Coordinates of C-alpha atoms and ligand atoms in Angstrom, one line a residue:
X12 CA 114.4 90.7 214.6
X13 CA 112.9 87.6 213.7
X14 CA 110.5 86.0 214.8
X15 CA 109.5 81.7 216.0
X16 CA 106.6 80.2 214.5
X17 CA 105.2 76.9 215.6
X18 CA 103.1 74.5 214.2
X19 CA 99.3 74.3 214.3
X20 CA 98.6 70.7 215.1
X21 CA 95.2 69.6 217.1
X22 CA 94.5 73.1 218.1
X23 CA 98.0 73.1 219.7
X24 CA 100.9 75.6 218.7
X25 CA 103.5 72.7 218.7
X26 CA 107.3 72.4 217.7
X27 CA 108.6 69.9 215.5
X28 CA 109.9 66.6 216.9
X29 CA 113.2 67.5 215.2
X30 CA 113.8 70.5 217.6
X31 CA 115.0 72.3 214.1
X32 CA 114.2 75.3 212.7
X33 CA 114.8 77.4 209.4
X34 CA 114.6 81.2 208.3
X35 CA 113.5 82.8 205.2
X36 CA 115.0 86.2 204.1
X37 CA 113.9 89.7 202.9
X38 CA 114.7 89.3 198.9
X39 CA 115.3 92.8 198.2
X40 CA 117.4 92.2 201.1
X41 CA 118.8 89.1 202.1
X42 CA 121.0 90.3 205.1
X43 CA 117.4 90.3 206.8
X44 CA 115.7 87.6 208.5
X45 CA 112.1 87.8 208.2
X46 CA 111.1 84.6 210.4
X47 CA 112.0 81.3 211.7
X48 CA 109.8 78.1 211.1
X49 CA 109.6 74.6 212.5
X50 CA 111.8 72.1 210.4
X51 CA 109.3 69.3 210.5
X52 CA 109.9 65.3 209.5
X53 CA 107.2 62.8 208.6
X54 CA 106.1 62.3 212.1
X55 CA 105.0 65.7 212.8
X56 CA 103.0 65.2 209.6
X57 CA 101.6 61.7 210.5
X58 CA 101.0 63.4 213.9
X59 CA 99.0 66.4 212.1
X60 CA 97.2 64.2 209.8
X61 CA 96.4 62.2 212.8
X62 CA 95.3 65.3 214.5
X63 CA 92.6 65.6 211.2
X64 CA 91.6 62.5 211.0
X65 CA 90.5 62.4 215.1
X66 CA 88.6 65.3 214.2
X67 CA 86.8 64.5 211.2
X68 CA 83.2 63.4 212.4
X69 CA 82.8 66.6 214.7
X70 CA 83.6 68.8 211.9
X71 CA 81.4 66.8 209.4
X72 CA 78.5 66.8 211.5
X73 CA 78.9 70.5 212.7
X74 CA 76.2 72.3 210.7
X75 CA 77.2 73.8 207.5
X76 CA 76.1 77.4 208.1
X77 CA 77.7 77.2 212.1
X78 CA 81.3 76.3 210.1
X79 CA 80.2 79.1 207.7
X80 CA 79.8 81.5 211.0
X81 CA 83.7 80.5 211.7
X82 CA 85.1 81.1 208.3
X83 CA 83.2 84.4 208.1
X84 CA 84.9 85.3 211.6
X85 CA 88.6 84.4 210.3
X86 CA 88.2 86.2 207.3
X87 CA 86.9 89.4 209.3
X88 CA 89.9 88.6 211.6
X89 CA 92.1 88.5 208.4
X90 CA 90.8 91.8 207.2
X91 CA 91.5 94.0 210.8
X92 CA 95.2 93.2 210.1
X93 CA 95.5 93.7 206.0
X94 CA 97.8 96.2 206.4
X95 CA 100.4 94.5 208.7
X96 CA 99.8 91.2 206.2
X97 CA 100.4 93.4 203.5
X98 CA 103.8 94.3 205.0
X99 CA 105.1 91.1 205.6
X100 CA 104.2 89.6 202.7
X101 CA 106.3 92.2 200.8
X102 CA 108.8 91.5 203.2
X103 CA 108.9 87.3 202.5
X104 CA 108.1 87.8 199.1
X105 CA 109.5 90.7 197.5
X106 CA 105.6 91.7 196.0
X107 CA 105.1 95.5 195.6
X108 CA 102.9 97.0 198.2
X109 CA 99.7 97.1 195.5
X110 CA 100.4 93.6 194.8
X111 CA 100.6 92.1 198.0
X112 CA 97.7 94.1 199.3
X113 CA 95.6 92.8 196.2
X114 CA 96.5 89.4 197.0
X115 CA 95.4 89.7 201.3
X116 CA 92.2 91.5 200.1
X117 CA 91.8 88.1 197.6
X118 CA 92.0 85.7 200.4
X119 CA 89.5 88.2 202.9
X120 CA 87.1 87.6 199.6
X121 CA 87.9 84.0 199.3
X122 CA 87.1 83.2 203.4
X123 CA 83.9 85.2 202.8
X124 CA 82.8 83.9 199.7
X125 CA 83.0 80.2 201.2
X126 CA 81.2 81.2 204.2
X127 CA 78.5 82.2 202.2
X128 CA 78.8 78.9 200.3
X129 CA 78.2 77.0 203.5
X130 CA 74.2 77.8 202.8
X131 CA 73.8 76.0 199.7
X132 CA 75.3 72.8 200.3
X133 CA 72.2 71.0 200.8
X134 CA 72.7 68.7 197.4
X135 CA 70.1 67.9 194.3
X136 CA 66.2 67.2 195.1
X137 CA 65.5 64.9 191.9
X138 CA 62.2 63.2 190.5
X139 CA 61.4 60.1 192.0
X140 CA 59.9 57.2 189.6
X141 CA 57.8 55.7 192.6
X142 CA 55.3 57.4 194.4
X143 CA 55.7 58.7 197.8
X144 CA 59.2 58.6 197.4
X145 CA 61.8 61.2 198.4
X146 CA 64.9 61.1 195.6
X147 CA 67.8 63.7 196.4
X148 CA 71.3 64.0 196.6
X149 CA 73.8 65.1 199.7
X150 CA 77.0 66.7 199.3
X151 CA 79.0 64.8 201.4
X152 CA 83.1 65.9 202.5
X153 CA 85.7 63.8 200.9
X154 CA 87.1 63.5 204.4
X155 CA 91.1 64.6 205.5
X156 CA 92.3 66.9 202.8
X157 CA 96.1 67.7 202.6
X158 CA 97.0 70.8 201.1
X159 CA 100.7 71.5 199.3
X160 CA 101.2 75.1 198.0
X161 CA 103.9 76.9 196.2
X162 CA 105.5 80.3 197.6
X163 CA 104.4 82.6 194.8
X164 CA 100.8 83.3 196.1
X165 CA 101.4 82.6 199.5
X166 CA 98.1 83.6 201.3
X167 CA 95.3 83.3 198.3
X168 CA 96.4 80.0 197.1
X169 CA 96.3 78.2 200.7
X170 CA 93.0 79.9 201.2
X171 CA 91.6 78.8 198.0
X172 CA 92.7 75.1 199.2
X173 CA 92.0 75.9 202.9
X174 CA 88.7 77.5 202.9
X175 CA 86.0 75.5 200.4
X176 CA 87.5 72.2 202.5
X177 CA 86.1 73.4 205.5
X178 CA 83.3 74.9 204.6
X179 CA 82.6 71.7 202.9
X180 CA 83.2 69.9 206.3
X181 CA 86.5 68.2 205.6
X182 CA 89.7 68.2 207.9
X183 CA 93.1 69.4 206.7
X184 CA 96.7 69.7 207.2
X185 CA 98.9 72.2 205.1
X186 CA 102.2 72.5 204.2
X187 CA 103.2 75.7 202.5
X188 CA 106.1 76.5 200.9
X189 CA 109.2 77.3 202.5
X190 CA 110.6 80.3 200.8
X191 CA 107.3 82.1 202.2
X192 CA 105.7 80.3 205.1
X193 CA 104.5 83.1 207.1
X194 CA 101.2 83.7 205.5
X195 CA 100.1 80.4 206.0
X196 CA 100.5 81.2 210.1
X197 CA 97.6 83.8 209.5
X198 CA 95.6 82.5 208.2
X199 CA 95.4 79.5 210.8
X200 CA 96.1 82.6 213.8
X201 CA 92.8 83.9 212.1
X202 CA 91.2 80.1 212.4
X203 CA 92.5 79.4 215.9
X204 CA 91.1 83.0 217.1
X205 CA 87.6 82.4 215.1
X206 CA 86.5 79.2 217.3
X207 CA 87.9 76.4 214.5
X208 CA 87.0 73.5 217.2
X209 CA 91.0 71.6 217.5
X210 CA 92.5 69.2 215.0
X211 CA 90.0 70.6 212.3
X212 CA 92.9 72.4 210.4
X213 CA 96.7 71.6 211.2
X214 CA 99.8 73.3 209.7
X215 CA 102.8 71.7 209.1
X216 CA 106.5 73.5 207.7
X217 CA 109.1 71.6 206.3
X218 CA 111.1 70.2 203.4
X219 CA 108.1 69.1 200.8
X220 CA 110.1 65.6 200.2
X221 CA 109.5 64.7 203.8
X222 CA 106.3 66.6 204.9
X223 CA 105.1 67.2 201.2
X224 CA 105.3 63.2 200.7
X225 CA 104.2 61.9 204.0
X226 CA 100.7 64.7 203.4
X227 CA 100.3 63.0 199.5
X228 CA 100.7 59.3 200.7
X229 CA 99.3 58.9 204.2
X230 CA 96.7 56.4 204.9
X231 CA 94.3 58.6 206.6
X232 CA 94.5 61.5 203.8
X233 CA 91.6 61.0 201.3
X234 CA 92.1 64.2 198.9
X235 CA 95.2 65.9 197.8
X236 CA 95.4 69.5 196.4
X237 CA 98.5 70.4 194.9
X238 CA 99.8 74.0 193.5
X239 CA 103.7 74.1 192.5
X240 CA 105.8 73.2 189.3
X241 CA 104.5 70.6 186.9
X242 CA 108.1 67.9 188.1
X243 CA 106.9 67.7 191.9
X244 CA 102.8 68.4 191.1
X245 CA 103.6 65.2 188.3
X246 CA 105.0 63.2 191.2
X247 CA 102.8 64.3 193.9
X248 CA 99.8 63.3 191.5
X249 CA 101.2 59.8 191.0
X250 CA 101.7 58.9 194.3
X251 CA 98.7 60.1 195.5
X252 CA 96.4 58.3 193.4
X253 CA 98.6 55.1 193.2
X254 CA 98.0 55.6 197.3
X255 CA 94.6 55.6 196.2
X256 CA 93.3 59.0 196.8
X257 CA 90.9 61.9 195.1
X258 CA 93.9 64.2 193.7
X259 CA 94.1 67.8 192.2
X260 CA 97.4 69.7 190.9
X261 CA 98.0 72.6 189.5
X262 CA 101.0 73.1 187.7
X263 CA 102.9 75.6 185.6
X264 CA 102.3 77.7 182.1
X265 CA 103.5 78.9 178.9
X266 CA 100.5 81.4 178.7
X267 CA 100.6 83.1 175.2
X268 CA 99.2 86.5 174.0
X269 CA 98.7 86.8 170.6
X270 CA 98.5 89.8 168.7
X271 CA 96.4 90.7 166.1
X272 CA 97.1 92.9 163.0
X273 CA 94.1 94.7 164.2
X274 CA 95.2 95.4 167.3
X275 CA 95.7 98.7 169.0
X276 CA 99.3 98.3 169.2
X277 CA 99.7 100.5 171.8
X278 CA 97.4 98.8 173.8
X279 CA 98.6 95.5 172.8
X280 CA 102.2 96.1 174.5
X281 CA 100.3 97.4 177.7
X282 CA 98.3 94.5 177.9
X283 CA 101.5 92.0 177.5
X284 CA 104.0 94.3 180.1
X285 CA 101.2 93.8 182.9
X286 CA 100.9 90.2 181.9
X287 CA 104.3 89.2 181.9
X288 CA 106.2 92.3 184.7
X289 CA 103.0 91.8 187.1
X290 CA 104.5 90.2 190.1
X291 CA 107.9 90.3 188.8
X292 CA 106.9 87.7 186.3
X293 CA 106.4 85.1 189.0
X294 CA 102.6 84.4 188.0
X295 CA 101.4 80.7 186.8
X296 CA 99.3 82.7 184.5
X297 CA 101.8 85.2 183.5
X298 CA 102.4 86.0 179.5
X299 CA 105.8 84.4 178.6
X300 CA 105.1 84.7 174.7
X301 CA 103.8 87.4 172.8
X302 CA 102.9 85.9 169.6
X303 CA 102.9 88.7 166.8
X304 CA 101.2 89.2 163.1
X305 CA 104.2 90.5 161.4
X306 CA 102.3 93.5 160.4
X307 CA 102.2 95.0 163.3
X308 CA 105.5 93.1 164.7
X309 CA 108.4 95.8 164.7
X310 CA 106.0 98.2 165.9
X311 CA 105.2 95.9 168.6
X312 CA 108.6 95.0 169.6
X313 CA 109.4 99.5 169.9
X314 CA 106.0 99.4 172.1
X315 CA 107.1 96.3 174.3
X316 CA 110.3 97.7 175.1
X317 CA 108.5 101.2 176.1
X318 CA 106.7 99.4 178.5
X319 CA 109.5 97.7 179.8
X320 CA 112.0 100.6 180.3
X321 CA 109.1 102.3 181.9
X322 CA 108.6 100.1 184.7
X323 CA 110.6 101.2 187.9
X324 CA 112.2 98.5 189.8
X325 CA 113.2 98.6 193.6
X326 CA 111.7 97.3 197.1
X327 CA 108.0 97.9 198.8
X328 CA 105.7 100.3 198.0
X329 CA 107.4 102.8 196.0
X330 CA 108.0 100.6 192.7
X331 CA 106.4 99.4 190.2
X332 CA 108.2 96.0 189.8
X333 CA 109.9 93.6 193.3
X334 CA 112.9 91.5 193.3
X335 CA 112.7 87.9 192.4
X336 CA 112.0 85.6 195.5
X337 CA 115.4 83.8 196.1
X338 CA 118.4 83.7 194.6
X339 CA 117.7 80.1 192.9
X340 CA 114.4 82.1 191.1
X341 CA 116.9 84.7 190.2
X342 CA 119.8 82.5 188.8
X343 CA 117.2 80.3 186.8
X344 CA 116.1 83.9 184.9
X345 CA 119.5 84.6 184.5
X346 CA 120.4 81.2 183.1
X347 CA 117.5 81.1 180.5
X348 CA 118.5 84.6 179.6
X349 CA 121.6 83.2 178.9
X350 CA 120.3 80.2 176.8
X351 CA 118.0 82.6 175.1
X352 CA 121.5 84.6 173.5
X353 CA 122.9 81.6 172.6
X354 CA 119.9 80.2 171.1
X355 CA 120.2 83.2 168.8
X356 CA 116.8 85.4 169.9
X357 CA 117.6 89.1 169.8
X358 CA 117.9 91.2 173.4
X359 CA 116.2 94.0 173.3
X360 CA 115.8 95.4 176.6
X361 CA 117.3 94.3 179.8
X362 CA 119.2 91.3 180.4
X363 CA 120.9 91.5 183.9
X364 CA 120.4 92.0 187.7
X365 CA 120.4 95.4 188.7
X366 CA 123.1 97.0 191.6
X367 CA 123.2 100.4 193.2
X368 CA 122.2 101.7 196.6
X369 CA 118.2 101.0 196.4
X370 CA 118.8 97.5 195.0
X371 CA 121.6 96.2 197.4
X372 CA 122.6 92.3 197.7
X373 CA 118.5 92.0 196.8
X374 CA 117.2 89.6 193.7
X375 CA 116.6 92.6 191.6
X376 CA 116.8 91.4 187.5
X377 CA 115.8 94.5 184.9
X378 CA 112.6 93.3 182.7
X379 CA 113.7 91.5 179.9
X380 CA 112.9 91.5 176.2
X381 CA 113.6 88.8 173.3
X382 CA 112.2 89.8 169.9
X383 CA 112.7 86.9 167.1
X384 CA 112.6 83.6 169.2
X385 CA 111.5 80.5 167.0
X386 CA 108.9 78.9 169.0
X387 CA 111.2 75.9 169.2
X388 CA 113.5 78.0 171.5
X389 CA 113.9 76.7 175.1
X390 CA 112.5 80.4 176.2
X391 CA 109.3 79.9 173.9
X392 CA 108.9 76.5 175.2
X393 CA 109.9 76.1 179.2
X394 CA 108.0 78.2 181.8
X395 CA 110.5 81.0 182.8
X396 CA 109.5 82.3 186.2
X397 CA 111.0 85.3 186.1
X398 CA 110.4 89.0 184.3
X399 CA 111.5 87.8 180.6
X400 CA 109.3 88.1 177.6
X401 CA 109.4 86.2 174.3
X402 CA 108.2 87.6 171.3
X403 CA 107.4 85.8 168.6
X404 CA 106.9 86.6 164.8
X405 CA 104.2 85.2 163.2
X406 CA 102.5 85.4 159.0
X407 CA 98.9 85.2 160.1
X408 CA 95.9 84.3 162.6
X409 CA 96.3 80.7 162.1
X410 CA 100.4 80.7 162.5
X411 CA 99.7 82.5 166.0
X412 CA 97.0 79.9 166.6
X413 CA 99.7 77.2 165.7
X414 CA 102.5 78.6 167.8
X415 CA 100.0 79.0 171.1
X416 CA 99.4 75.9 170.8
X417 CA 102.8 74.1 170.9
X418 CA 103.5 73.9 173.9
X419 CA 103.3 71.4 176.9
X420 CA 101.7 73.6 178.9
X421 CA 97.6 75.1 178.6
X422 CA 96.7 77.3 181.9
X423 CA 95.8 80.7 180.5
X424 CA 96.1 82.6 177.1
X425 CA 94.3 85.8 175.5
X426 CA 94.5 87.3 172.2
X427 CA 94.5 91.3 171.8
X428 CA 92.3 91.7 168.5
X429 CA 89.5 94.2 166.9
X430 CA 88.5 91.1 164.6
X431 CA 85.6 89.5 166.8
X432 CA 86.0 86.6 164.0
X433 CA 89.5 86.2 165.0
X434 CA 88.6 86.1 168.6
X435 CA 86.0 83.5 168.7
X436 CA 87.9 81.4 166.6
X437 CA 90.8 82.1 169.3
X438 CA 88.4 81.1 172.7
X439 CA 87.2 77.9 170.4
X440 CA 90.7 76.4 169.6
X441 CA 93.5 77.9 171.8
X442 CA 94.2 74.6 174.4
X443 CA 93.7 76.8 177.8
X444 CA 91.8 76.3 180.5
X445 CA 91.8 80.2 181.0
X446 CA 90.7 82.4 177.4
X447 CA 90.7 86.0 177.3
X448 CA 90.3 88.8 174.8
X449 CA 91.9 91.7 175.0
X450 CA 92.9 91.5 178.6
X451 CA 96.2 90.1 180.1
X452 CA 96.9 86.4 181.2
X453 CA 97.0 87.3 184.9
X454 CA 94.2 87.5 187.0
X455 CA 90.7 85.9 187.4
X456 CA 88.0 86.6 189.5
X457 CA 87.1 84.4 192.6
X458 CA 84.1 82.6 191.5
X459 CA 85.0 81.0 188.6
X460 CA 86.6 77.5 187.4
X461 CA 90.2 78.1 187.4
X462 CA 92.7 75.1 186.1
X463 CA 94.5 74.2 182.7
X464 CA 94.6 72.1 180.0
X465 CA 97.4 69.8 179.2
X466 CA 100.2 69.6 182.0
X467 CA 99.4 72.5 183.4
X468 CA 96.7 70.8 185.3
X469 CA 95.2 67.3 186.7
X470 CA 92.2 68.0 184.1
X471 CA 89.8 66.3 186.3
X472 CA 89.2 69.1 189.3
X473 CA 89.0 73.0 188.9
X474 CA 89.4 75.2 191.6
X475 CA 87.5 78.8 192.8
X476 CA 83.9 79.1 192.8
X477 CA 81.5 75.8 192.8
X478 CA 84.4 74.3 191.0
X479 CA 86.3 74.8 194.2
X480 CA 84.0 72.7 196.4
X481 CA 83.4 70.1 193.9
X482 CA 86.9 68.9 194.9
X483 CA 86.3 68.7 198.5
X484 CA 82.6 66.9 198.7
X485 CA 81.3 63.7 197.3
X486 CA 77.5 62.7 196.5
X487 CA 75.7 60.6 197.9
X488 CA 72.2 59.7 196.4
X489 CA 69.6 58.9 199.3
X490 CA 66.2 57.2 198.3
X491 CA 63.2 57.4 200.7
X492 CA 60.3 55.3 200.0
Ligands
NAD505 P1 107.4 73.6 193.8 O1 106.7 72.5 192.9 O2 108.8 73.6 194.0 O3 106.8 73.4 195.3 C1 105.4 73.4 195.6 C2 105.1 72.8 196.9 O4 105.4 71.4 196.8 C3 106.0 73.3 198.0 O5 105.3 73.5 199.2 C4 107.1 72.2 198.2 O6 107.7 72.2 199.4 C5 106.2 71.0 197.9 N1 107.0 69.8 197.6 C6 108.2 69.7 197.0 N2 108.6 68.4 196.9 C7 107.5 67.6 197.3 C8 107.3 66.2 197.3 N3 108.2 65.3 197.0 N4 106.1 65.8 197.8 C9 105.1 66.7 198.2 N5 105.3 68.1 198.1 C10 106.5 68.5 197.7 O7 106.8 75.0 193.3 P2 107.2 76.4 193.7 O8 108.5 76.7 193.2 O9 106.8 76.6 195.2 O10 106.1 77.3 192.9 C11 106.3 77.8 191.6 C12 105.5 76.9 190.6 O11 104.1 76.8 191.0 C13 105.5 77.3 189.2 O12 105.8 76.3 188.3 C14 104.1 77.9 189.0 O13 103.7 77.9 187.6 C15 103.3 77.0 189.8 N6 102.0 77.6 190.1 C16 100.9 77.1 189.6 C17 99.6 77.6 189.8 C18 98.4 77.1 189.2 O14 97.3 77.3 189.8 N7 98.4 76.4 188.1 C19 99.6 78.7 190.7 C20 100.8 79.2 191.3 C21 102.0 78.6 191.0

């Protein structure tokens, strides 16, 4: 059974003016329907934007710690149904149990965290020159924020977007992605139920070039936050600023482990397999490229594919490892898997979708190995959103260095290493706005800057933490004589 979900428009649940709808699917079994969403156009997105605009002063001027009081109450709200979240998230996105109950307990941290926030927005008090004179700044929201997010963290990246803009008094409408819509209802079922006042926070589904575009361009939007692939982030960013508005996107990476020849090799492939298989491989952050001292590289490699043979595959909670999200995820794996063979890089685990009772018509693909890619290989250089792992031979630290370097991309990178030499020469020079040692690419905690270098990210903004809510305020200096 499916179910109908509506739009969130001015405190309303609406449908769209199109009368449309469209389903998403189980992906460890598509015969399922999971839900049905409203098929909106660009005037159910002007309407929504309208919607958040209208409510922009009363939200502005409600005091920070009372909009504080509501977030905390959404997030509690949020936290009484984790488990049934948990559920359906598995069931829209194909996430193991653990890893979709990680990411609703993210977002329950995330609401909380920014309703703490919401007592230390006060601004800067600063010396005055003159006597008598009272010089300090105000934090200030940017105004109507529109919010686009991808489908591969489908509650915790709408509430990193959704809950520092209103705490830091801004309006919004969001469009999530299609492919996995339903935790974006949630989270504004947990808004409406808190006391958000109407029109403060409006959802909109739909088709990103109608919805996504009219959200980026409108007149009454002032800031746009983006998540998605670096094509549509690299568009959404230009028209967005050419439209003359504050814009943030995060796009995609080409995140890099390199291993040392001091590494616990052991340890080394551990740290890559949960880098690269966590969340099927569908992570921004996720370790595409392990980058290897020859040294310790065929021992690597035997390690590696240990790691990989030893993760179970299947649906929900009793796996270690979910399908892919749609079939188009699952085709592009299987395509670069492809190019990979031709290109001449050597398989040495997996390579194909998996069948059998427990796997069904689902986007099941085994996790995949390539040792002895040149790091001019379209699977060493394009991000591959899928379970598939290039590893790459390299004659010493500054090679690896070299090769985690040349790429397009810069969003997160670590280095497995005993040479503390080697590692801070690693955090200084490896282009990433995410450096770790000895630890994985995946995963960062809550209240710090998170955003890349290069294309993987509009340098200009970070999200998470302070970083977060620098996005959604502006300063204003007062002087009182
Ligand atoms: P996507 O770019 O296809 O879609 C992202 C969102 O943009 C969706 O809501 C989509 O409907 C919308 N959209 C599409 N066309 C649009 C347009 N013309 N105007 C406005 N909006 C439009 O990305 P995806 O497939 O949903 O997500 C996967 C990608 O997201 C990967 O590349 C991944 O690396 C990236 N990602 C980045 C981060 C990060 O923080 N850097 C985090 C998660 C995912």
């Amino acid at each position: 059974m499916s179910e109908t979900n509506r739009n969130y428009v001015g405190g309303e649940w609406t449908e769209a003016g199109t009368g449309e709808t469209f389903e998403t699917v189980n992906p460890a079994d598509p015969s399922e329907t999971v839900a049905e969403y409203q098929q909106s156009d660009e005037e159910d997105a002007a309407e929504a934007v309208e919607a958040a605009a209208a409510a922009e002063d009363e939200w502005a001027n409600t005091p920070a710690p009372q909009r504080g009081a509501i977030l905390r109450e959404a997030a509690g709200i949020l936290a009484d149904r984790k488990q049934e979240l948990t559920e359906e998230l598995t069931r829209e996105e194909g996430k193991t149990h653990a890893e979709a109950g990680g990411e609703v307990q993210r977002t329950i941290d995330i609401f909380y965290y920014y309703a703490e926030k919401t007592r230390d927005l006060g601004g800067k008090v600063k010396s005055a020159s003159a006597p008598q004179t009272n010089l300090y700044t105000v934090a200030e929201p940017v105004g109507v924020a529109g919010l686009i997010t991808p489908w591969n963290y489908p509650i915790a990246i709408p509430a990193w977007k959704i809950a520092p803009a209103l705490a830091a008094g801004n309006t919004l409408v969001h469009k999530p992605a299609s492919i996995a819509a339903g935790p974006s209802v949630a989270i504004f079922e947990a808004l409406d139920e808190a006391g958000l006042p109407d029109g403060v926070a409006n959802l909109v589904t739909g088709p990103g070039s109608s919805v996504g575009d009219t959200i980026s361009t409108h007149d009454e939007v002032d800031a746009v936050s983006f998540t998605g692939s670096g094509e549509v982030g690299q568009m959404v960013y230009d028209a967005a600023t050419q439209a003359g508005k504050r814009a943030q996107t995060e796009m995609g990476g080409k995140n890099p482990t390199v291993v040392s020849s001091s590494a616990d090799v052991e340890e080394a492939a551990e740290i890559v397999a949960n880098g690269r298989f966590g969340v099927t491989g569908q992570a921004c952050t996720a370790c595409s490229r392990a980058i290897v001292h020859t040294d310790v590289y065929e021992e690597f490699v035997e390690a590696i594919v240990e790691e990989a043979e030893s993760i179970e595959v299947g649906p929900g909670d009793e796996y270690d490892m979910g399908p892919q999200v749609s079939e188009d995820e699952l085709e592009g794996t299987l395509e670069y898997i492809d190019v990979a063979e031709k290109e001449g890089a050597r398989l040495v685990t997996g390579g194909d979708t998996l069948s059998g009772d427990r796997f069904g018509e689902g986007y099941f693909v085994e996790p995949t190995v390539f040792a002895d890619v040149e790091s001019d290989y379209r699977i060493a250089q394009e991000e591959v959103f899928g379970p598939v792992l290039a590893v790459i031979e390299v004659d010493d630290f500054e090679e690896g260095l070299e090769v985690a370097n040349d790429v397009r991309y810069g969003l997160s990178a670590s280095i497995v290493t005993d040479d503390h030499t080697e590692a801070e020469r690693f955090v200084d020079e490896i282009e990433a706005g995410v450096a770790k040692v000895n630890a994985k690419t995946t995963g960062l905690e809550l209240h710090v800057p998170f955003g890349g270098f290069k294309e993987s990210s509009s340098e200009t903004w970070r999200e998470q933490g302070d970083a977060g809510l620098e996005f959604y305020t502006i300063d204003k200096t007062v002087y009182d004589n």
